Amino acid sequence: MSQTTEKVRKTLARRYRAEKRFKAFGVGAIGIGLMALVLLFTDIIGKGHSAFVEYEIQLPVTFDAEVMDVSDPRDEEQLNYGNYQGVIRDALADRFPGVESRLDTRALNQLVSTGAGYALRDMLREDPSLLGETRTLWLLADDDVDLFLKANEKQREDSRLNEKQQAWVAELEASGETRMVFNQSLFSYGDSREPEQAGILGAILGSLFTMIVTLVLSFPIGVAAAVYLEEFAPKNRFTDFIEVNINNLAAVPSIIFGLLGLAVIIGLFGLPRSVPLVGGIVLTLMTLPTIIISSRAAIKAVPPSIRQAAMGLGASKMQVVLHHVLPLALPGMLTGAIIGMAQALGETAPLLMIGMVAFIVDLPAGPLDAATVLPVQIYLWADSPEQSFESLASAAIMVLLAFLITMNTLAVILRKRLERRW
Amino acid sequence: MQTGNLLLLLVVMVAGAYYLGLRRSFALARPLGGIRHLHSLPFYFAMRSAMWCALPALVVLGLWLAFDDSIIRQQVLASLPAELQPTDASSYNLTLSKIQNVASGALPVNFVEPPIAAAAEHLQSLRQTSAMALTVVVIVLCMFGGAWAWLKVSPQLRARQQVERVLQTLFMLCATVAILTTVGIVMSVLFESIRFFGKVPVTDFLFGLQWSPQTALRADQVASGGAFGAVPLFMGTMLISAIALLVAVPVGLMSAIYLAEYASKRVRTVAKPALEVLAGVPTVVYGFFAALTVAPFIRGMGESVGLDVASESALAAGLVMGIMIIPFVSSLADDVITAVPQAMRDGSLGLGATKSETIKKVIFPAALPGIMGGILLAASRAIGETMIVVMAAGLAANLTANPLEAVTTITVQIVTLLTGDQEFDSAKTLAAFALGLMLFITTLVMNIFALHIVKKYREQYD
């Protein structure tokens, strides 16, 4: 055996070990990435799933005209100023007799959400004959009660309810006077200071209007720009300059677009703050590079023979593009647009800059109403100190992710379905 | 008339112009013996009419809407008596909002001085006049444009060429939006930054070690100037980005190598998209994860071994940011590794090197420039990332290299300076734009450099 062979054979085991180690590092790296993904999703689902349900408390409520100060339920003004809290307070006092001191009474009254009064008002408006009647009703529980009921034994020890309140709630729970229902308010209200009354509908509508503005602006402009650059642009400095700009814009941090919106769109053109219109314009500028780049790829994928055939039949350049190239490139452009929209839907930072971070209770009715968007709503709730908002934020994240997954799946399906191989 | 209604009317008129143009071209063609005697198809005559009807009106409408507000404001303020004339920017805004509130009815008339009330009335009437004038001008332009185009329709008219030229110009204008955006970004951050550097010297900003932008309300208060030394922010940004890269580069690179060189096709088709999901998760979700899960976890870990960890430690933000940029590093590295020619692999393997030796000694050096470019892109991403640090990093501008302490970053400060109560024109608000300028320049240079490396490398093997 030669010396070299001897040397190789000696080191072979070590080299194979190194090989195995290296491969293991690779598997480990992918493992870390996937584990992070799984951790992220389980954490959010674990925190957020409880926000989709809420607890109600059963109480026999008497619609006492005197307590409510409502003599005629058909009178809208009386209805609006009625003292519904008083009725609920009386119902609670009847349910738990023997609560005397003012401190305890106040603690007792905190069990039911302040939003329950509005529910009573709406019932009375629906059915004026309820006045003076007694009904057994399910009333929305306060968020602290809700948290207490959702918690396990150990977590209940650090509940924000005091001992007496805990005893009352435990008594209600034991006698079946509490129930868990689907959290409807989550999908039917805007933001609120009270977690049990806060919902994401306002944010979803805000996101919707913003996305509509973004789509209406960015898709036509992006496609037109891509068509120009691919089909018409002469090879000169100006065209090169446009391309350099598009590539650089694709990598500019999103917050810079927010500064642009604040200084130019709000400052210079005087558009109002906090409205989806401005948000949509800012997101348009941000997503344009993505849409232009993917549209150009789609146009490039149309074979030149199609263009030549059309030209051979006497079509003008513009007719070739509008009648033949664009329809064939449309599926690719659409997938690009959907991916761009998904990016825009998850974007937060530039919208903070243009004031879409205000606390807005009312549901926006159009792109010129002050609104917030889903990611910003998540940011606001995550920042808020009350614990219930944390699970609300997680629930909002789940809704946002559901939208994003739908959009991306749609893009994949579109690509698979409509993609043509030439 | 309201702008929305006006636009609707415009659409109707344009449709009418289209229809009339179509009718006229057919009418002209009939005595000649069919549309083949026209220069262009009737569609182009119709489109030409529609364009003549729409474009002048739309241009005027756009310009009007963009500038009428500021012109009216000037007019109203100029009409105020001399003693009420605003002297500086803040009183300008105050007076203006007072007038607007009175005009919109939010402020009762008897709450303000009579000249203000008069100005509010003036504002109202000017607005009404402006809206009326706009309606008239737009409708007249529409009608004249449409009529002009209608009259010009003749068999010899080169309608198709004209329509196509207009369309091509429109396409070009759309492409220049990219340039306009860049110009807008540069202008907006540059102008405000120049104003900021008029109040705070550039050297203080770039080299100062103290950052406390809370300017006092009264000029005679202690430390009324605030301190605008941005070094702690630069350091904080670098610290968090460095942690992120320490996580993302090894993990991303090794996953890319494994996926490109070892993994079977089945593993690849599952693992690659799964990793890319990480890039599609919105940053606010990462911020939530960092602030409410990772940060308390790290704090708890630190406490259990007796370390004092800040609840908004740089480590938590950096770790999560690292997870976020794993897919950037891995997909860019994957691209360059697969671009290395197969002949190089075969040569190395043929000489008896193991697979890992081939990767370490041959493929990696060959792919290094491209990988460096990818890392640079990832780094610029990390520097510009906002939501994770806004939610998980602190506000206190500590000058420290300890990852367990709270630091603040450029992006966090931009958000805090601009989302609180803003004083217009104060150094505090302007500072955000100066920080934005720094951020823009840094990321731009890094991107250009990175793209240059990647491009040069690609040419090498193409």
PDB file of N, CA, C and O in Angstrom, chain B residues 109-160:
ATOM      1  N   VAL B 109     -70.374  80.281  16.534  1.00  0.00           N
ATOM      2  CA  VAL B 109     -69.862  81.551  16.017  1.00  0.00           C
ATOM      3  C   VAL B 109     -69.563  82.533  17.142  1.00  0.00           C
ATOM      4  O   VAL B 109     -68.577  83.269  17.098  1.00  0.00           O
ATOM      5  N   ASN B 110     -70.408  82.540  18.201  1.00  0.00           N
ATOM      6  CA  ASN B 110     -70.216  83.551  19.240  1.00  0.00           C
ATOM      7  C   ASN B 110     -69.037  83.235  20.170  1.00  0.00           C
ATOM      8  O   ASN B 110     -68.798  83.939  21.128  1.00  0.00           O
ATOM      9  N   PHE B 111     -68.326  82.140  19.930  1.00  0.00           N
ATOM     10  CA  PHE B 111     -67.156  81.801  20.738  1.00  0.00           C
ATOM     11  C   PHE B 111     -65.903  82.514  20.253  1.00  0.00           C
ATOM     12  O   PHE B 111     -64.907  82.538  20.945  1.00  0.00           O
ATOM     13  N   VAL B 112     -65.925  83.035  19.039  1.00  0.00           N
ATOM     14  CA  VAL B 112     -64.689  83.557  18.465  1.00  0.00           C
ATOM     15  C   VAL B 112     -64.835  85.039  18.157  1.00  0.00           C
ATOM     16  O   VAL B 112     -65.935  85.591  18.178  1.00  0.00           O
ATOM     17  N   GLU B 113     -63.696  85.669  17.885  1.00  0.00           N
ATOM     18  CA  GLU B 113     -63.713  87.081  17.532  1.00  0.00           C
ATOM     19  C   GLU B 113     -64.498  87.250  16.234  1.00  0.00           C
ATOM     20  O   GLU B 113     -64.495  86.377  15.375  1.00  0.00           O
ATOM     21  N   PRO B 114     -65.153  88.425  16.075  1.00  0.00           N
ATOM     22  CA  PRO B 114     -65.947  88.658  14.856  1.00  0.00           C
ATOM     23  C   PRO B 114     -65.143  88.509  13.566  1.00  0.00           C
ATOM     24  O   PRO B 114     -65.669  87.943  12.602  1.00  0.00           O
ATOM     25  N   PRO B 115     -63.866  88.967  13.509  1.00  0.00           N
ATOM     26  CA  PRO B 115     -63.153  88.799  12.231  1.00  0.00           C
ATOM     27  C   PRO B 115     -63.005  87.332  11.845  1.00  0.00           C
ATOM     28  O   PRO B 115     -63.083  86.978  10.666  1.00  0.00           O
ATOM     29  N   ILE B 116     -62.813  86.485  12.879  1.00  0.00           N
ATOM     30  CA  ILE B 116     -62.663  85.047  12.587  1.00  0.00           C
ATOM     31  C   ILE B 116     -63.967  84.510  12.007  1.00  0.00           C
ATOM     32  O   ILE B 116     -63.979  83.753  11.032  1.00  0.00           O
ATOM     33  N   ALA B 117     -65.074  84.937  12.633  1.00  0.00           N
ATOM     34  CA  ALA B 117     -66.378  84.478  12.140  1.00  0.00           C
ATOM     35  C   ALA B 117     -66.582  84.936  10.697  1.00  0.00           C
ATOM     36  O   ALA B 117     -67.061  84.171   9.849  1.00  0.00           O
ATOM     37  N   ALA B 118     -66.171  86.190  10.446  1.00  0.00           N
ATOM     38  CA  ALA B 118     -66.310  86.701   9.080  1.00  0.00           C
ATOM     39  C   ALA B 118     -65.456  85.883   8.127  1.00  0.00           C
ATOM     40  O   ALA B 118     -65.884  85.536   7.015  1.00  0.00           O
ATOM     41  N   ALA B 119     -64.247  85.543   8.604  1.00  0.00           N
ATOM     42  CA  ALA B 119     -63.348  84.767   7.755  1.00  0.00           C
ATOM     43  C   ALA B 119     -63.950  83.400   7.460  1.00  0.00           C
ATOM     44  O   ALA B 119     -63.834  82.877   6.348  1.00  0.00           O
ATOM     45  N   ALA B 120     -64.612  82.825   8.514  1.00  0.00           N
ATOM     46  CA  ALA B 120     -65.232  81.519   8.314  1.00  0.00           C
ATOM     47  C   ALA B 120     -66.299  81.600   7.236  1.00  0.00           C
ATOM     48  O   ALA B 120     -66.413  80.732   6.371  1.00  0.00           O
ATOM     49  N   GLU B 121     -67.068  82.708   7.290  1.00  0.00           N
ATOM     50  CA  GLU B 121     -68.101  82.879   6.279  1.00  0.00           C
ATOM     51  C   GLU B 121     -67.479  83.021   4.886  1.00  0.00           C
ATOM     52  O   GLU B 121     -67.941  82.439   3.908  1.00  0.00           O
ATOM     53  N   HIS B 122     -66.393  83.789   4.880  1.00  0.00           N
ATOM     54  CA  HIS B 122     -65.655  83.993   3.646  1.00  0.00           C
ATOM     55  C   HIS B 122     -65.197  82.649   3.098  1.00  0.00           C
ATOM     56  O   HIS B 122     -65.342  82.344   1.910  1.00  0.00           O
ATOM     57  N   LEU B 123     -64.660  81.818   4.012  1.00  0.00           N
ATOM     58  CA  LEU B 123     -64.176  80.490   3.629  1.00  0.00           C
ATOM     59  C   LEU B 123     -65.290  79.670   3.004  1.00  0.00           C
ATOM     60  O   LEU B 123     -65.142  79.089   1.929  1.00  0.00           O
ATOM     61  N   GLN B 124     -66.442  79.681   3.695  1.00  0.00           N
ATOM     62  CA  GLN B 124     -67.590  78.918   3.190  1.00  0.00           C
ATOM     63  C   GLN B 124     -67.951  79.367   1.786  1.00  0.00           C
ATOM     64  O   GLN B 124     -68.123  78.550   0.878  1.00  0.00           O
ATOM     65  N   SER B 125     -68.049  80.689   1.620  1.00  0.00           N
ATOM     66  CA  SER B 125     -68.515  81.186   0.324  1.00  0.00           C
ATOM     67  C   SER B 125     -67.477  80.886  -0.750  1.00  0.00           C
ATOM     68  O   SER B 125     -67.829  80.514  -1.868  1.00  0.00           O
ATOM     69  N   LEU B 126     -66.191  81.023  -0.383  1.00  0.00           N
ATOM     70  CA  LEU B 126     -65.157  80.718  -1.369  1.00  0.00           C
ATOM     71  C   LEU B 126     -65.234  79.259  -1.790  1.00  0.00           C
ATOM     72  O   LEU B 126     -65.099  78.912  -2.961  1.00  0.00           O
ATOM     73  N   ARG B 127     -65.444  78.390  -0.787  1.00  0.00           N
ATOM     74  CA  ARG B 127     -65.522  76.961  -1.097  1.00  0.00           C
ATOM     75  C   ARG B 127     -66.686  76.687  -2.051  1.00  0.00           C
ATOM     76  O   ARG B 127     -66.552  75.931  -3.008  1.00  0.00           O
ATOM     77  N   GLN B 128     -67.813  77.321  -1.734  1.00  0.00           N
ATOM     78  CA  GLN B 128     -68.975  77.091  -2.597  1.00  0.00           C
ATOM     79  C   GLN B 128     -68.703  77.582  -4.004  1.00  0.00           C
ATOM     80  O   GLN B 128     -68.990  76.896  -4.984  1.00  0.00           O
ATOM     81  N   THR B 129     -68.105  78.789  -4.073  1.00  0.00           N
ATOM     82  CA  THR B 129     -67.803  79.337  -5.395  1.00  0.00           C
ATOM     83  C   THR B 129     -66.873  78.402  -6.136  1.00  0.00           C
ATOM     84  O   THR B 129     -67.054  78.123  -7.324  1.00  0.00           O
ATOM     85  N   SER B 130     -65.861  77.913  -5.419  1.00  0.00           N
ATOM     86  CA  SER B 130     -64.873  77.049  -6.054  1.00  0.00           C
ATOM     87  C   SER B 130     -65.548  75.791  -6.596  1.00  0.00           C
ATOM     88  O   SER B 130     -65.296  75.385  -7.735  1.00  0.00           O
ATOM     89  N   ALA B 131     -66.417  75.193  -5.780  1.00  0.00           N
ATOM     90  CA  ALA B 131     -67.072  73.957  -6.225  1.00  0.00           C
ATOM     91  C   ALA B 131     -67.932  74.220  -7.457  1.00  0.00           C
ATOM     92  O   ALA B 131     -67.923  73.447  -8.423  1.00  0.00           O
ATOM     93  N   MET B 132     -68.665  75.369  -7.404  1.00  0.00           N
ATOM     94  CA  MET B 132     -69.517  75.718  -8.534  1.00  0.00           C
ATOM     95  C   MET B 132     -68.679  75.926  -9.789  1.00  0.00           C
ATOM     96  O   MET B 132     -68.970  75.385 -10.855  1.00  0.00           O
ATOM     97  N   ALA B 133     -67.610  76.707  -9.628  1.00  0.00           N
ATOM     98  CA  ALA B 133     -66.763  77.028 -10.773  1.00  0.00           C
ATOM     99  C   ALA B 133     -66.174  75.750 -11.344  1.00  0.00           C
ATOM    100  O   ALA B 133     -66.121  75.569 -12.567  1.00  0.00           O
ATOM    101  N   LEU B 134     -65.759  74.858 -10.449  1.00  0.00           N
ATOM    102  CA  LEU B 134     -65.166  73.602 -10.907  1.00  0.00           C
ATOM    103  C   LEU B 134     -66.160  72.822 -11.762  1.00  0.00           C
ATOM    104  O   LEU B 134     -65.835  72.357 -12.862  1.00  0.00           O
ATOM    105  N   THR B 135     -67.400  72.744 -11.239  1.00  0.00           N
ATOM    106  CA  THR B 135     -68.417  72.003 -11.987  1.00  0.00           C
ATOM    107  C   THR B 135     -68.591  72.587 -13.382  1.00  0.00           C
ATOM    108  O   THR B 135     -68.565  71.867 -14.389  1.00  0.00           O
ATOM    109  N   VAL B 136     -68.731  73.923 -13.414  1.00  0.00           N
ATOM    110  CA  VAL B 136     -68.960  74.568 -14.704  1.00  0.00           C
ATOM    111  C   VAL B 136     -67.783  74.333 -15.632  1.00  0.00           C
ATOM    112  O   VAL B 136     -67.947  73.928 -16.793  1.00  0.00           O
ATOM    113  N   VAL B 137     -66.579  74.560 -15.122  1.00  0.00           N
ATOM    114  CA  VAL B 137     -65.386  74.440 -15.971  1.00  0.00           C
ATOM    115  C   VAL B 137     -65.271  73.026 -16.525  1.00  0.00           C
ATOM    116  O   VAL B 137     -65.023  72.825 -17.720  1.00  0.00           O
ATOM    117  N   VAL B 138     -65.477  72.037 -15.640  1.00  0.00           N
ATOM    118  CA  VAL B 138     -65.325  70.646 -16.081  1.00  0.00           C
ATOM    119  C   VAL B 138     -66.354  70.309 -17.152  1.00  0.00           C
ATOM    120  O   VAL B 138     -66.023  69.734 -18.196  1.00  0.00           O
ATOM    121  N   ILE B 139     -67.605  70.708 -16.906  1.00  0.00           N
ATOM    122  CA  ILE B 139     -68.642  70.365 -17.881  1.00  0.00           C
ATOM    123  C   ILE B 139     -68.373  71.045 -19.219  1.00  0.00           C
ATOM    124  O   ILE B 139     -68.479  70.433 -20.293  1.00  0.00           O
ATOM    125  N   VAL B 140     -67.970  72.329 -19.148  1.00  0.00           N
ATOM    126  CA  VAL B 140     -67.709  73.061 -20.396  1.00  0.00           C
ATOM    127  C   VAL B 140     -66.551  72.416 -21.155  1.00  0.00           C
ATOM    128  O   VAL B 140     -66.623  72.190 -22.369  1.00  0.00           O
ATOM    129  N   LEU B 141     -65.472  72.083 -20.431  1.00  0.00           N
ATOM    130  CA  LEU B 141     -64.320  71.451 -21.075  1.00  0.00           C
ATOM    131  C   LEU B 141     -64.722  70.149 -21.740  1.00  0.00           C
ATOM    132  O   LEU B 141     -64.317  69.845 -22.863  1.00  0.00           O
ATOM    133  N   CYS B 142     -65.528  69.378 -21.010  1.00  0.00           N
ATOM    134  CA  CYS B 142     -66.017  68.112 -21.514  1.00  0.00           C
ATOM    135  C   CYS B 142     -66.745  68.319 -22.827  1.00  0.00           C
ATOM    136  O   CYS B 142     -66.487  67.642 -23.829  1.00  0.00           O
ATOM    137  N   MET B 143     -67.676  69.296 -22.799  1.00  0.00           N
ATOM    138  CA  MET B 143     -68.521  69.493 -23.971  1.00  0.00           C
ATOM    139  C   MET B 143     -67.695  70.006 -25.144  1.00  0.00           C
ATOM    140  O   MET B 143     -67.830  69.522 -26.264  1.00  0.00           O
ATOM    141  N   PHE B 144     -66.808  70.950 -24.849  1.00  0.00           N
ATOM    142  CA  PHE B 144     -66.002  71.493 -25.934  1.00  0.00           C
ATOM    143  C   PHE B 144     -65.091  70.431 -26.515  1.00  0.00           C
ATOM    144  O   PHE B 144     -64.968  70.286 -27.731  1.00  0.00           O
ATOM    145  N   GLY B 145     -64.447  69.651 -25.619  1.00  0.00           N
ATOM    146  CA  GLY B 145     -63.548  68.593 -26.089  1.00  0.00           C
ATOM    147  C   GLY B 145     -64.299  67.606 -26.957  1.00  0.00           C
ATOM    148  O   GLY B 145     -63.858  67.262 -28.065  1.00  0.00           O
ATOM    149  N   GLY B 146     -65.447  67.169 -26.449  1.00  0.00           N
ATOM    150  CA  GLY B 146     -66.235  66.188 -27.191  1.00  0.00           C
ATOM    151  C   GLY B 146     -66.687  66.746 -28.531  1.00  0.00           C
ATOM    152  O   GLY B 146     -66.580  66.083 -29.571  1.00  0.00           O
ATOM    153  N   ALA B 147     -67.169  68.014 -28.521  1.00  0.00           N
ATOM    154  CA  ALA B 147     -67.672  68.635 -29.746  1.00  0.00           C
ATOM    155  C   ALA B 147     -66.544  68.785 -30.763  1.00  0.00           C
ATOM    156  O   ALA B 147     -66.712  68.486 -31.954  1.00  0.00           O
ATOM    157  N   TRP B 148     -65.394  69.214 -30.288  1.00  0.00           N
ATOM    158  CA  TRP B 148     -64.223  69.394 -31.151  1.00  0.00           C
ATOM    159  C   TRP B 148     -63.881  68.075 -31.837  1.00  0.00           C
ATOM    160  O   TRP B 148     -63.699  67.993 -33.035  1.00  0.00           O
ATOM    161  N   ALA B 149     -63.819  67.019 -31.021  1.00  0.00           N
ATOM    162  CA  ALA B 149     -63.457  65.716 -31.582  1.00  0.00           C
ATOM    163  C   ALA B 149     -64.526  65.253 -32.574  1.00  0.00           C
ATOM    164  O   ALA B 149     -64.219  64.690 -33.628  1.00  0.00           O
ATOM    165  N   TRP B 150     -65.775  65.535 -32.240  1.00  0.00           N
ATOM    166  CA  TRP B 150     -66.888  65.102 -33.096  1.00  0.00           C
ATOM    167  C   TRP B 150     -66.808  65.791 -34.445  1.00  0.00           C
ATOM    168  O   TRP B 150     -66.974  65.186 -35.487  1.00  0.00           O
ATOM    169  N   LEU B 151     -66.500  67.106 -34.405  1.00  0.00           N
ATOM    170  CA  LEU B 151     -66.434  67.874 -35.640  1.00  0.00           C
ATOM    171  C   LEU B 151     -65.264  67.423 -36.505  1.00  0.00           C
ATOM    172  O   LEU B 151     -65.334  67.470 -37.726  1.00  0.00           O
ATOM    173  N   LYS B 152     -64.190  66.994 -35.862  1.00  0.00           N
ATOM    174  CA  LYS B 152     -62.987  66.667 -36.614  1.00  0.00           C
ATOM    175  C   LYS B 152     -63.047  65.295 -37.280  1.00  0.00           C
ATOM    176  O   LYS B 152     -62.163  64.958 -38.053  1.00  0.00           O
ATOM    177  N   VAL B 153     -64.055  64.498 -36.902  1.00  0.00           N
ATOM    178  CA  VAL B 153     -64.116  63.154 -37.486  1.00  0.00           C
ATOM    179  C   VAL B 153     -64.268  63.255 -38.997  1.00  0.00           C
ATOM    180  O   VAL B 153     -65.182  63.914 -39.493  1.00  0.00           O
ATOM    181  N   SER B 154     -63.330  62.660 -39.720  1.00  0.00           N
ATOM    182  CA  SER B 154     -63.437  62.634 -41.176  1.00  0.00           C
ATOM    183  C   SER B 154     -62.790  61.339 -41.646  1.00  0.00           C
ATOM    184  O   SER B 154     -62.002  60.745 -40.917  1.00  0.00           O
ATOM    185  N   PRO B 155     -63.114  60.885 -42.847  1.00  0.00           N
ATOM    186  CA  PRO B 155     -62.583  59.587 -43.296  1.00  0.00           C
ATOM    187  C   PRO B 155     -61.066  59.553 -43.321  1.00  0.00           C
ATOM    188  O   PRO B 155     -60.477  58.489 -43.189  1.00  0.00           O
ATOM    189  N   GLN B 156     -60.427  60.704 -43.485  1.00  0.00           N
ATOM    190  CA  GLN B 156     -58.979  60.683 -43.596  1.00  0.00           C
ATOM    191  C   GLN B 156     -58.275  60.801 -42.245  1.00  0.00           C
ATOM    192  O   GLN B 156     -57.057  60.690 -42.169  1.00  0.00           O
ATOM    193  N   LEU B 157     -59.063  61.066 -41.190  1.00  0.00           N
ATOM    194  CA  LEU B 157     -58.444  61.341 -39.888  1.00  0.00           C
ATOM    195  C   LEU B 157     -57.666  60.123 -39.389  1.00  0.00           C
ATOM    196  O   LEU B 157     -58.181  59.013 -39.381  1.00  0.00           O
ATOM    197  N   ARG B 158     -56.421  60.363 -38.987  1.00  0.00           N
ATOM    198  CA  ARG B 158     -55.603  59.251 -38.503  1.00  0.00           C
ATOM    199  C   ARG B 158     -55.911  58.995 -37.026  1.00  0.00           C
ATOM    200  O   ARG B 158     -55.099  59.263 -36.146  1.00  0.00           O
ATOM    201  N   ALA B 159     -57.112  58.491 -36.802  1.00  0.00           N
ATOM    202  CA  ALA B 159     -57.588  58.367 -35.418  1.00  0.00           C
ATOM    203  C   ALA B 159     -56.793  57.311 -34.645  1.00  0.00           C
ATOM    204  O   ALA B 159     -56.464  57.496 -33.484  1.00  0.00           O
ATOM    205  N   ARG B 160     -56.504  56.177 -35.295  1.00  0.00           N
ATOM    206  CA  ARG B 160     -55.831  55.104 -34.568  1.00  0.00           C
ATOM    207  C   ARG B 160     -54.471  55.563 -34.050  1.00  0.00           C
ATOM    208  O   ARG B 160     -54.149  55.376 -32.871  1.00  0.00           O
TER     209      ARG B 160
END
